[in-house]
Amino acid sequence: MYDVAVIGSGAAGGAVAYLLADAGLKTALVEKGPWMKRGDFSKDEIAYCRRDIVTPNLFEEYHVIEELSEGRWVQRPTYETGWSFWNGNIVGGSSNLMSGMFHRMHPDDFRLLERYGPIEGANIVDWPISYEELEPYYDRVEELVGISGTFREHPLEPPRKRKKFPQPATRENRITELFDISCRRRGLTPLVTPRAILSERRGGRNGCYYSNFCGSYGCSSGAKGSSREAFIEPALKTGNLTLIDNTFVKRLVTSSKRSVGYADAVDSRSGREVKIRAKLFVVAAQAHESVRLLFNSANSHYPDGLANSSGELGKNLIFSAGGWGEADLDRKSLSKEMFDAMMEPGLFVNRSILDWYRLKEGGRSLKGALVEFMFGHQNFIRRAAMSKYSKDGKLLWGEELEKVLRYRFTQSKRIRFEVFNDWLPTDECRITIDPTRKDRFGMPVGKLRVNSHPYDLKLARKVAQKAEAVLKEMGARNIVTSVSSTPPQNLIAGGCRFGDDPSKSVLNRHCQSHDIPNLFVADASFMPTGGSVPYTWTIYANALRVAEYIKKEFSCISARS
Amino acid sequence: MLTLSTVHVHCTIKGYSTVMNRREFIGTAASLAAFGSSVSLSAERLESEKHESALDVIFSVQRHFFPKGLATMPDADTFNAARYTKEALEHKSFDPDIRAILFEGAKRLQGMAGESISKLTYKKRERLLRKFEEDRFGSYWLSQVMNLTLEALLSDPIYGGNVDETGWRSFGLKPGLPRPKKRYCGV
Ligand SMILES: Cc1cc2nc3c(=O)[nH]c(=O)nc-3n(C[C@H](O)[C@H](O)[C@H](O)COP(=O)(O)OP(=O)(O)OC[C@H]3O[C@@H](n4cnc5c(N)ncnc54)[C@H](O)[C@@H]3O)c2cc1C
Ligand code: SF4
């Protein structure tokens, strides 16, 4: 029997397992996917970006997505659409494939209701903890993961204990000079985006070699601060961690009303059934899959799913998004010198704008957004495929296609922004399971109803316009912007809200089930609101906070269960 | 890129989301089942006559998309679009619904042409494909054939296309390192 079994080895699971193994607890880390190591990764666009190789085959494992279409909810299984909600199912989870643009949430984000007031139709609640309580863990993540960056003072920058980042910022493409000047001309303060990427060698991890293909790919140098590199590899060295890969947890089985006894799992290659016994369980399967696991673990004590006495399980699903825009920077927009420098592959843009995190409207303060700037993804096939239509929607081929591809590959680069504003929690964005549809393990699949609050779209449009103005100032051409209620499937949170009131939340402030003391949920599902930043720094920080609590209380909890 | 959002999968084709299209096509094309929709096709089955003639149609269209004599881009035979396409379709990771749509579309296009597409003059073939594009299914089919051909042009040569890196070289593209040692990560 293990002291602790952690289910899911991604950002949250890896961080929890690291801290507990380091504290001497016998920890099992259970992962449905295979263990791909640093040397296994390559920049193979077909395998990583065009087929389901590091994610399950959608005909075997899928989700059902419910979207509003012409006023009607339409359900579509993802194998019919190709819109996969798997994000990286290998040891280390999607953190292997992330771009590592890291942001802390702002103190306001923990007090959204108190600070900005209610919004009709949105289920906004304040967090039971404050920024100050999470700050030491944000700080620890910087150290453990190795976050690189350059601190610049900004009135909306979340307070930090240390000004200096543990690693200097990663190298930047010279286009940042133009970006910075353009921002200043518009009275904006460009900030250097902190990255979960080592700029210099540290321990067994090499610094970034600017491979030009970062997001969506595994890292071959160890520079990317994935859960596997930053937490799982070091945790294995303690001798207290058992990594159980290729093992899918189907359900958690309770031994009494107040205790989970074992995880019912299956070897995903051989189909052999496995029972994993532990004194304490931490679920970290990524928000939507953690919720699904809890629903699928319903039993006679908990007919509506584990940890669901409040009836809140699966509700208030949120995403980290808002909108995006892209434009071309080319010979016409840039001097020859700047154009040549920009075309060098590999180096980053690493810029974000925080100036719009708080907005004013009619004398009233509004919660705004963060905007992140980057080059568009460098994938060759994708870039070509995105360029294959003429303006009037005709497919291009032959000479016409050649001309467009020459422009795309040799005469221009896409500059892109992504707007991150709150995805307000609503009744129409939630996770349930579909008992009529089962995956290859015979388990009901997760059903995600996805929709956003009209306020989010209004705000995103407002901020996207401001971001567009920066691109125009840079001289970028062919600007396209998109603001829609289609969520990004890789930045997902909510569904197991934490809170102090057991009738209104799934988890308590320690991310422990209100109903079952030896059950914790450590991924982003705890978040009642998501802030206006991508989540992963917060996921890492909170997972360490949860693990710290488990470490302190382990004897007490395990004695009681 | 952080958000795997609209552009990644919800790629809009002529104003219609691909999400809508695929479902619609699977639902309406009665003969799709015959081409193995939602089931794995083995390499052996691709050798069968029915698939061979469909593949020939696809190869002819690829040759039309990438003809000989372009200034920089290689023609479809030079980067071996046919080999790439056949082997990609045979691999279990290829979406079986899209595979079925590809075969069904080839049959429809052949029916529209009335004679071997490869034997048509360039002009006639051009007219035929533009006519086929007017139909939603035809437009979707052509875009899928183009996607496959662009994969053949720009993927790592390990997959059988992009012979001698002609696709990359024609645009001065530097591949990311390390390059793959096995197709599909060895899966
Ligand atoms: C291309 C891409 C780019 C990104 N860029 C950024 C970025 O720049 N900044 C940022 O902040 N975030 C980014 N992210 C998001 C980031 O990766 C996620 O927020 C983070 O990894 C989520 O952590 P998690 O632990 O909740 O889930 P994951 O890291 O996905 O881990 C969950 C793990 O649980 C496993 N699992 C699921 N169910 C079971 C089960 N039943 N049994 C056993 N195992 C199970 C899964 O296989 C997976 O390995 C990006 C993601 C992607 C895909
Ligand atoms: S080497 Fe650098 S750019 Fe390449 S994947 Fe690793 S962290 Fe990203």
PDB file of N, CA, C and O in Angstrom, chain A residues 252-262 278-281 299 301-302 306 515-519 557-558 560-561:
ATOM      1  N   LEU A 252     -12.477   5.511  -8.532  1.00  0.00           N
ATOM      2  CA  LEU A 252     -11.964   5.407  -7.166  1.00  0.00           C
ATOM      3  C   LEU A 252     -13.013   4.661  -6.360  1.00  0.00           C
ATOM      4  O   LEU A 252     -14.214   4.934  -6.478  1.00  0.00           O
ATOM      5  N   VAL A 253     -12.557   3.723  -5.551  1.00  0.00           N
ATOM      6  CA  VAL A 253     -13.502   2.896  -4.814  1.00  0.00           C
ATOM      7  C   VAL A 253     -13.370   3.218  -3.325  1.00  0.00           C
ATOM      8  O   VAL A 253     -12.264   3.227  -2.777  1.00  0.00           O
ATOM      9  N   THR A 254     -14.503   3.521  -2.693  1.00  0.00           N
ATOM     10  CA  THR A 254     -14.443   3.895  -1.278  1.00  0.00           C
ATOM     11  C   THR A 254     -14.473   2.638  -0.392  1.00  0.00           C
ATOM     12  O   THR A 254     -15.126   1.650  -0.727  1.00  0.00           O
ATOM     13  N   SER A 255     -13.730   2.710   0.702  1.00  0.00           N
ATOM     14  CA  SER A 255     -13.747   1.587   1.645  1.00  0.00           C
ATOM     15  C   SER A 255     -14.754   1.866   2.767  1.00  0.00           C
ATOM     16  O   SER A 255     -15.171   0.974   3.476  1.00  0.00           O
ATOM     17  N   SER A 256     -15.091   3.111   2.936  1.00  0.00           N
ATOM     18  CA  SER A 256     -16.159   3.499   3.868  1.00  0.00           C
ATOM     19  C   SER A 256     -16.697   4.823   3.353  1.00  0.00           C
ATOM     20  O   SER A 256     -16.175   5.359   2.380  1.00  0.00           O
ATOM     21  N   LYS A 257     -17.690   5.362   4.030  1.00  0.00           N
ATOM     22  CA  LYS A 257     -18.273   6.602   3.521  1.00  0.00           C
ATOM     23  C   LYS A 257     -17.255   7.759   3.522  1.00  0.00           C
ATOM     24  O   LYS A 257     -17.359   8.691   2.734  1.00  0.00           O
ATOM     25  N   ARG A 258     -16.259   7.664   4.395  1.00  0.00           N
ATOM     26  CA  ARG A 258     -15.333   8.777   4.547  1.00  0.00           C
ATOM     27  C   ARG A 258     -13.929   8.483   4.011  1.00  0.00           C
ATOM     28  O   ARG A 258     -12.974   9.169   4.356  1.00  0.00           O
ATOM     29  N   SER A 259     -13.814   7.414   3.216  1.00  0.00           N
ATOM     30  CA  SER A 259     -12.456   7.079   2.801  1.00  0.00           C
ATOM     31  C   SER A 259     -12.408   6.370   1.445  1.00  0.00           C
ATOM     32  O   SER A 259     -13.184   5.452   1.186  1.00  0.00           O
ATOM     33  N   VAL A 260     -11.472   6.804   0.597  1.00  0.00           N
ATOM     34  CA  VAL A 260     -11.215   6.061  -0.644  1.00  0.00           C
ATOM     35  C   VAL A 260     -10.210   4.965  -0.296  1.00  0.00           C
ATOM     36  O   VAL A 260      -9.204   5.215   0.381  1.00  0.00           O
ATOM     37  N   GLY A 261     -10.477   3.745  -0.743  1.00  0.00           N
ATOM     38  CA  GLY A 261      -9.600   2.622  -0.401  1.00  0.00           C
ATOM     39  C   GLY A 261      -8.625   2.283  -1.510  1.00  0.00           C
ATOM     40  O   GLY A 261      -7.442   2.055  -1.278  1.00  0.00           O
ATOM     41  N   TYR A 262      -9.118   2.260  -2.732  1.00  0.00           N
ATOM     42  CA  TYR A 262      -8.209   1.945  -3.840  1.00  0.00           C
ATOM     43  C   TYR A 262      -8.709   2.557  -5.154  1.00  0.00           C
ATOM     44  O   TYR A 262      -9.876   2.960  -5.270  1.00  0.00           O
ATOM     45  N   ALA A 278      -3.867   2.953  -1.517  1.00  0.00           N
ATOM     46  CA  ALA A 278      -3.083   4.011  -0.864  1.00  0.00           C
ATOM     47  C   ALA A 278      -3.884   4.573   0.312  1.00  0.00           C
ATOM     48  O   ALA A 278      -5.099   4.350   0.410  1.00  0.00           O
ATOM     49  N   LYS A 279      -3.170   5.279   1.173  1.00  0.00           N
ATOM     50  CA  LYS A 279      -3.872   5.866   2.325  1.00  0.00           C
ATOM     51  C   LYS A 279      -4.544   7.183   1.927  1.00  0.00           C
ATOM     52  O   LYS A 279      -5.476   7.637   2.576  1.00  0.00           O
ATOM     53  N   LEU A 280      -4.017   7.791   0.894  1.00  0.00           N
ATOM     54  CA  LEU A 280      -4.564   9.090   0.482  1.00  0.00           C
ATOM     55  C   LEU A 280      -4.478   9.210  -1.046  1.00  0.00           C
ATOM     56  O   LEU A 280      -3.523   8.720  -1.648  1.00  0.00           O
ATOM     57  N   PHE A 281      -5.474   9.830  -1.635  1.00  0.00           N
ATOM     58  CA  PHE A 281      -5.536   9.930  -3.111  1.00  0.00           C
ATOM     59  C   PHE A 281      -5.573  11.400  -3.552  1.00  0.00           C
ATOM     60  O   PHE A 281      -6.306  12.200  -2.964  1.00  0.00           O
ATOM     61  N   ASN A 299     -21.076   5.682  -6.245  1.00  0.00           N
ATOM     62  CA  ASN A 299     -21.391   4.389  -5.613  1.00  0.00           C
ATOM     63  C   ASN A 299     -22.625   4.582  -4.730  1.00  0.00           C
ATOM     64  O   ASN A 299     -23.262   5.640  -4.760  1.00  0.00           O
ATOM     65  N   HIS A 301     -22.940   5.085  -1.591  1.00  0.00           N
ATOM     66  CA  HIS A 301     -22.842   6.226  -0.656  1.00  0.00           C
ATOM     67  C   HIS A 301     -22.993   7.545  -1.398  1.00  0.00           C
ATOM     68  O   HIS A 301     -23.526   8.515  -0.877  1.00  0.00           O
ATOM     69  N   TYR A 302     -22.414   7.557  -2.605  1.00  0.00           N
ATOM     70  CA  TYR A 302     -22.367   8.807  -3.375  1.00  0.00           C
ATOM     71  C   TYR A 302     -22.924   8.567  -4.775  1.00  0.00           C
ATOM     72  O   TYR A 302     -22.177   8.485  -5.746  1.00  0.00           O
ATOM     73  N   LEU A 306     -18.389  11.027  -6.554  1.00  0.00           N
ATOM     74  CA  LEU A 306     -17.617  11.311  -5.338  1.00  0.00           C
ATOM     75  C   LEU A 306     -17.426  12.807  -5.174  1.00  0.00           C
ATOM     76  O   LEU A 306     -17.302  13.526  -6.160  1.00  0.00           O
ATOM     77  N   ASP A 515     -16.355  15.935   1.574  1.00  0.00           N
ATOM     78  CA  ASP A 515     -17.032  14.703   2.010  1.00  0.00           C
ATOM     79  C   ASP A 515     -16.055  13.615   2.454  1.00  0.00           C
ATOM     80  O   ASP A 515     -16.345  12.845   3.367  1.00  0.00           O
ATOM     81  N   ILE A 516     -14.928  13.531   1.755  1.00  0.00           N
ATOM     82  CA  ILE A 516     -14.021  12.392   1.964  1.00  0.00           C
ATOM     83  C   ILE A 516     -12.621  12.928   2.274  1.00  0.00           C
ATOM     84  O   ILE A 516     -11.922  13.409   1.378  1.00  0.00           O
ATOM     85  N   PRO A 517     -12.198  12.864   3.533  1.00  0.00           N
ATOM     86  CA  PRO A 517     -10.954  13.540   3.922  1.00  0.00           C
ATOM     87  C   PRO A 517      -9.690  13.011   3.230  1.00  0.00           C
ATOM     88  O   PRO A 517      -8.732  13.762   3.099  1.00  0.00           O
ATOM     89  N   ASN A 518      -9.668  11.758   2.789  1.00  0.00           N
ATOM     90  CA  ASN A 518      -8.415  11.296   2.159  1.00  0.00           C
ATOM     91  C   ASN A 518      -8.459  11.439   0.625  1.00  0.00           C
ATOM     92  O   ASN A 518      -7.719  10.781  -0.085  1.00  0.00           O
ATOM     93  N   LEU A 519      -9.305  12.354   0.145  1.00  0.00           N
ATOM     94  CA  LEU A 519      -9.399  12.617  -1.293  1.00  0.00           C
ATOM     95  C   LEU A 519      -9.148  14.099  -1.583  1.00  0.00           C
ATOM     96  O   LEU A 519      -9.844  14.973  -1.043  1.00  0.00           O
ATOM     97  N   ILE A 557      -4.647  12.615   8.723  1.00  0.00           N
ATOM     98  CA  ILE A 557      -5.676  12.208   7.743  1.00  0.00           C
ATOM     99  C   ILE A 557      -5.667  10.691   7.578  1.00  0.00           C
ATOM    100  O   ILE A 557      -6.723  10.045   7.573  1.00  0.00           O
ATOM    101  N   SER A 558      -4.482  10.105   7.451  1.00  0.00           N
ATOM    102  CA  SER A 558      -4.441   8.658   7.185  1.00  0.00           C
ATOM    103  C   SER A 558      -4.906   7.880   8.410  1.00  0.00           C
ATOM    104  O   SER A 558      -5.492   6.799   8.284  1.00  0.00           O
ATOM    105  N   ARG A 560      -7.280   8.783  10.370  1.00  0.00           N
ATOM    106  CA  ARG A 560      -8.743   8.882  10.423  1.00  0.00           C
ATOM    107  C   ARG A 560      -9.429   8.069   9.327  1.00  0.00           C
ATOM    108  O   ARG A 560     -10.590   7.735   9.436  1.00  0.00           O
ATOM    109  N   SER A 561      -8.712   7.775   8.245  1.00  0.00           N
ATOM    110  CA  SER A 561      -9.446   7.176   7.123  1.00  0.00           C
ATOM    111  C   SER A 561      -9.283   5.660   7.070  1.00  0.00           C
ATOM    112  O   SER A 561      -8.369   5.072   7.426  1.00  0.00           O
TER     113      SER A 561
END
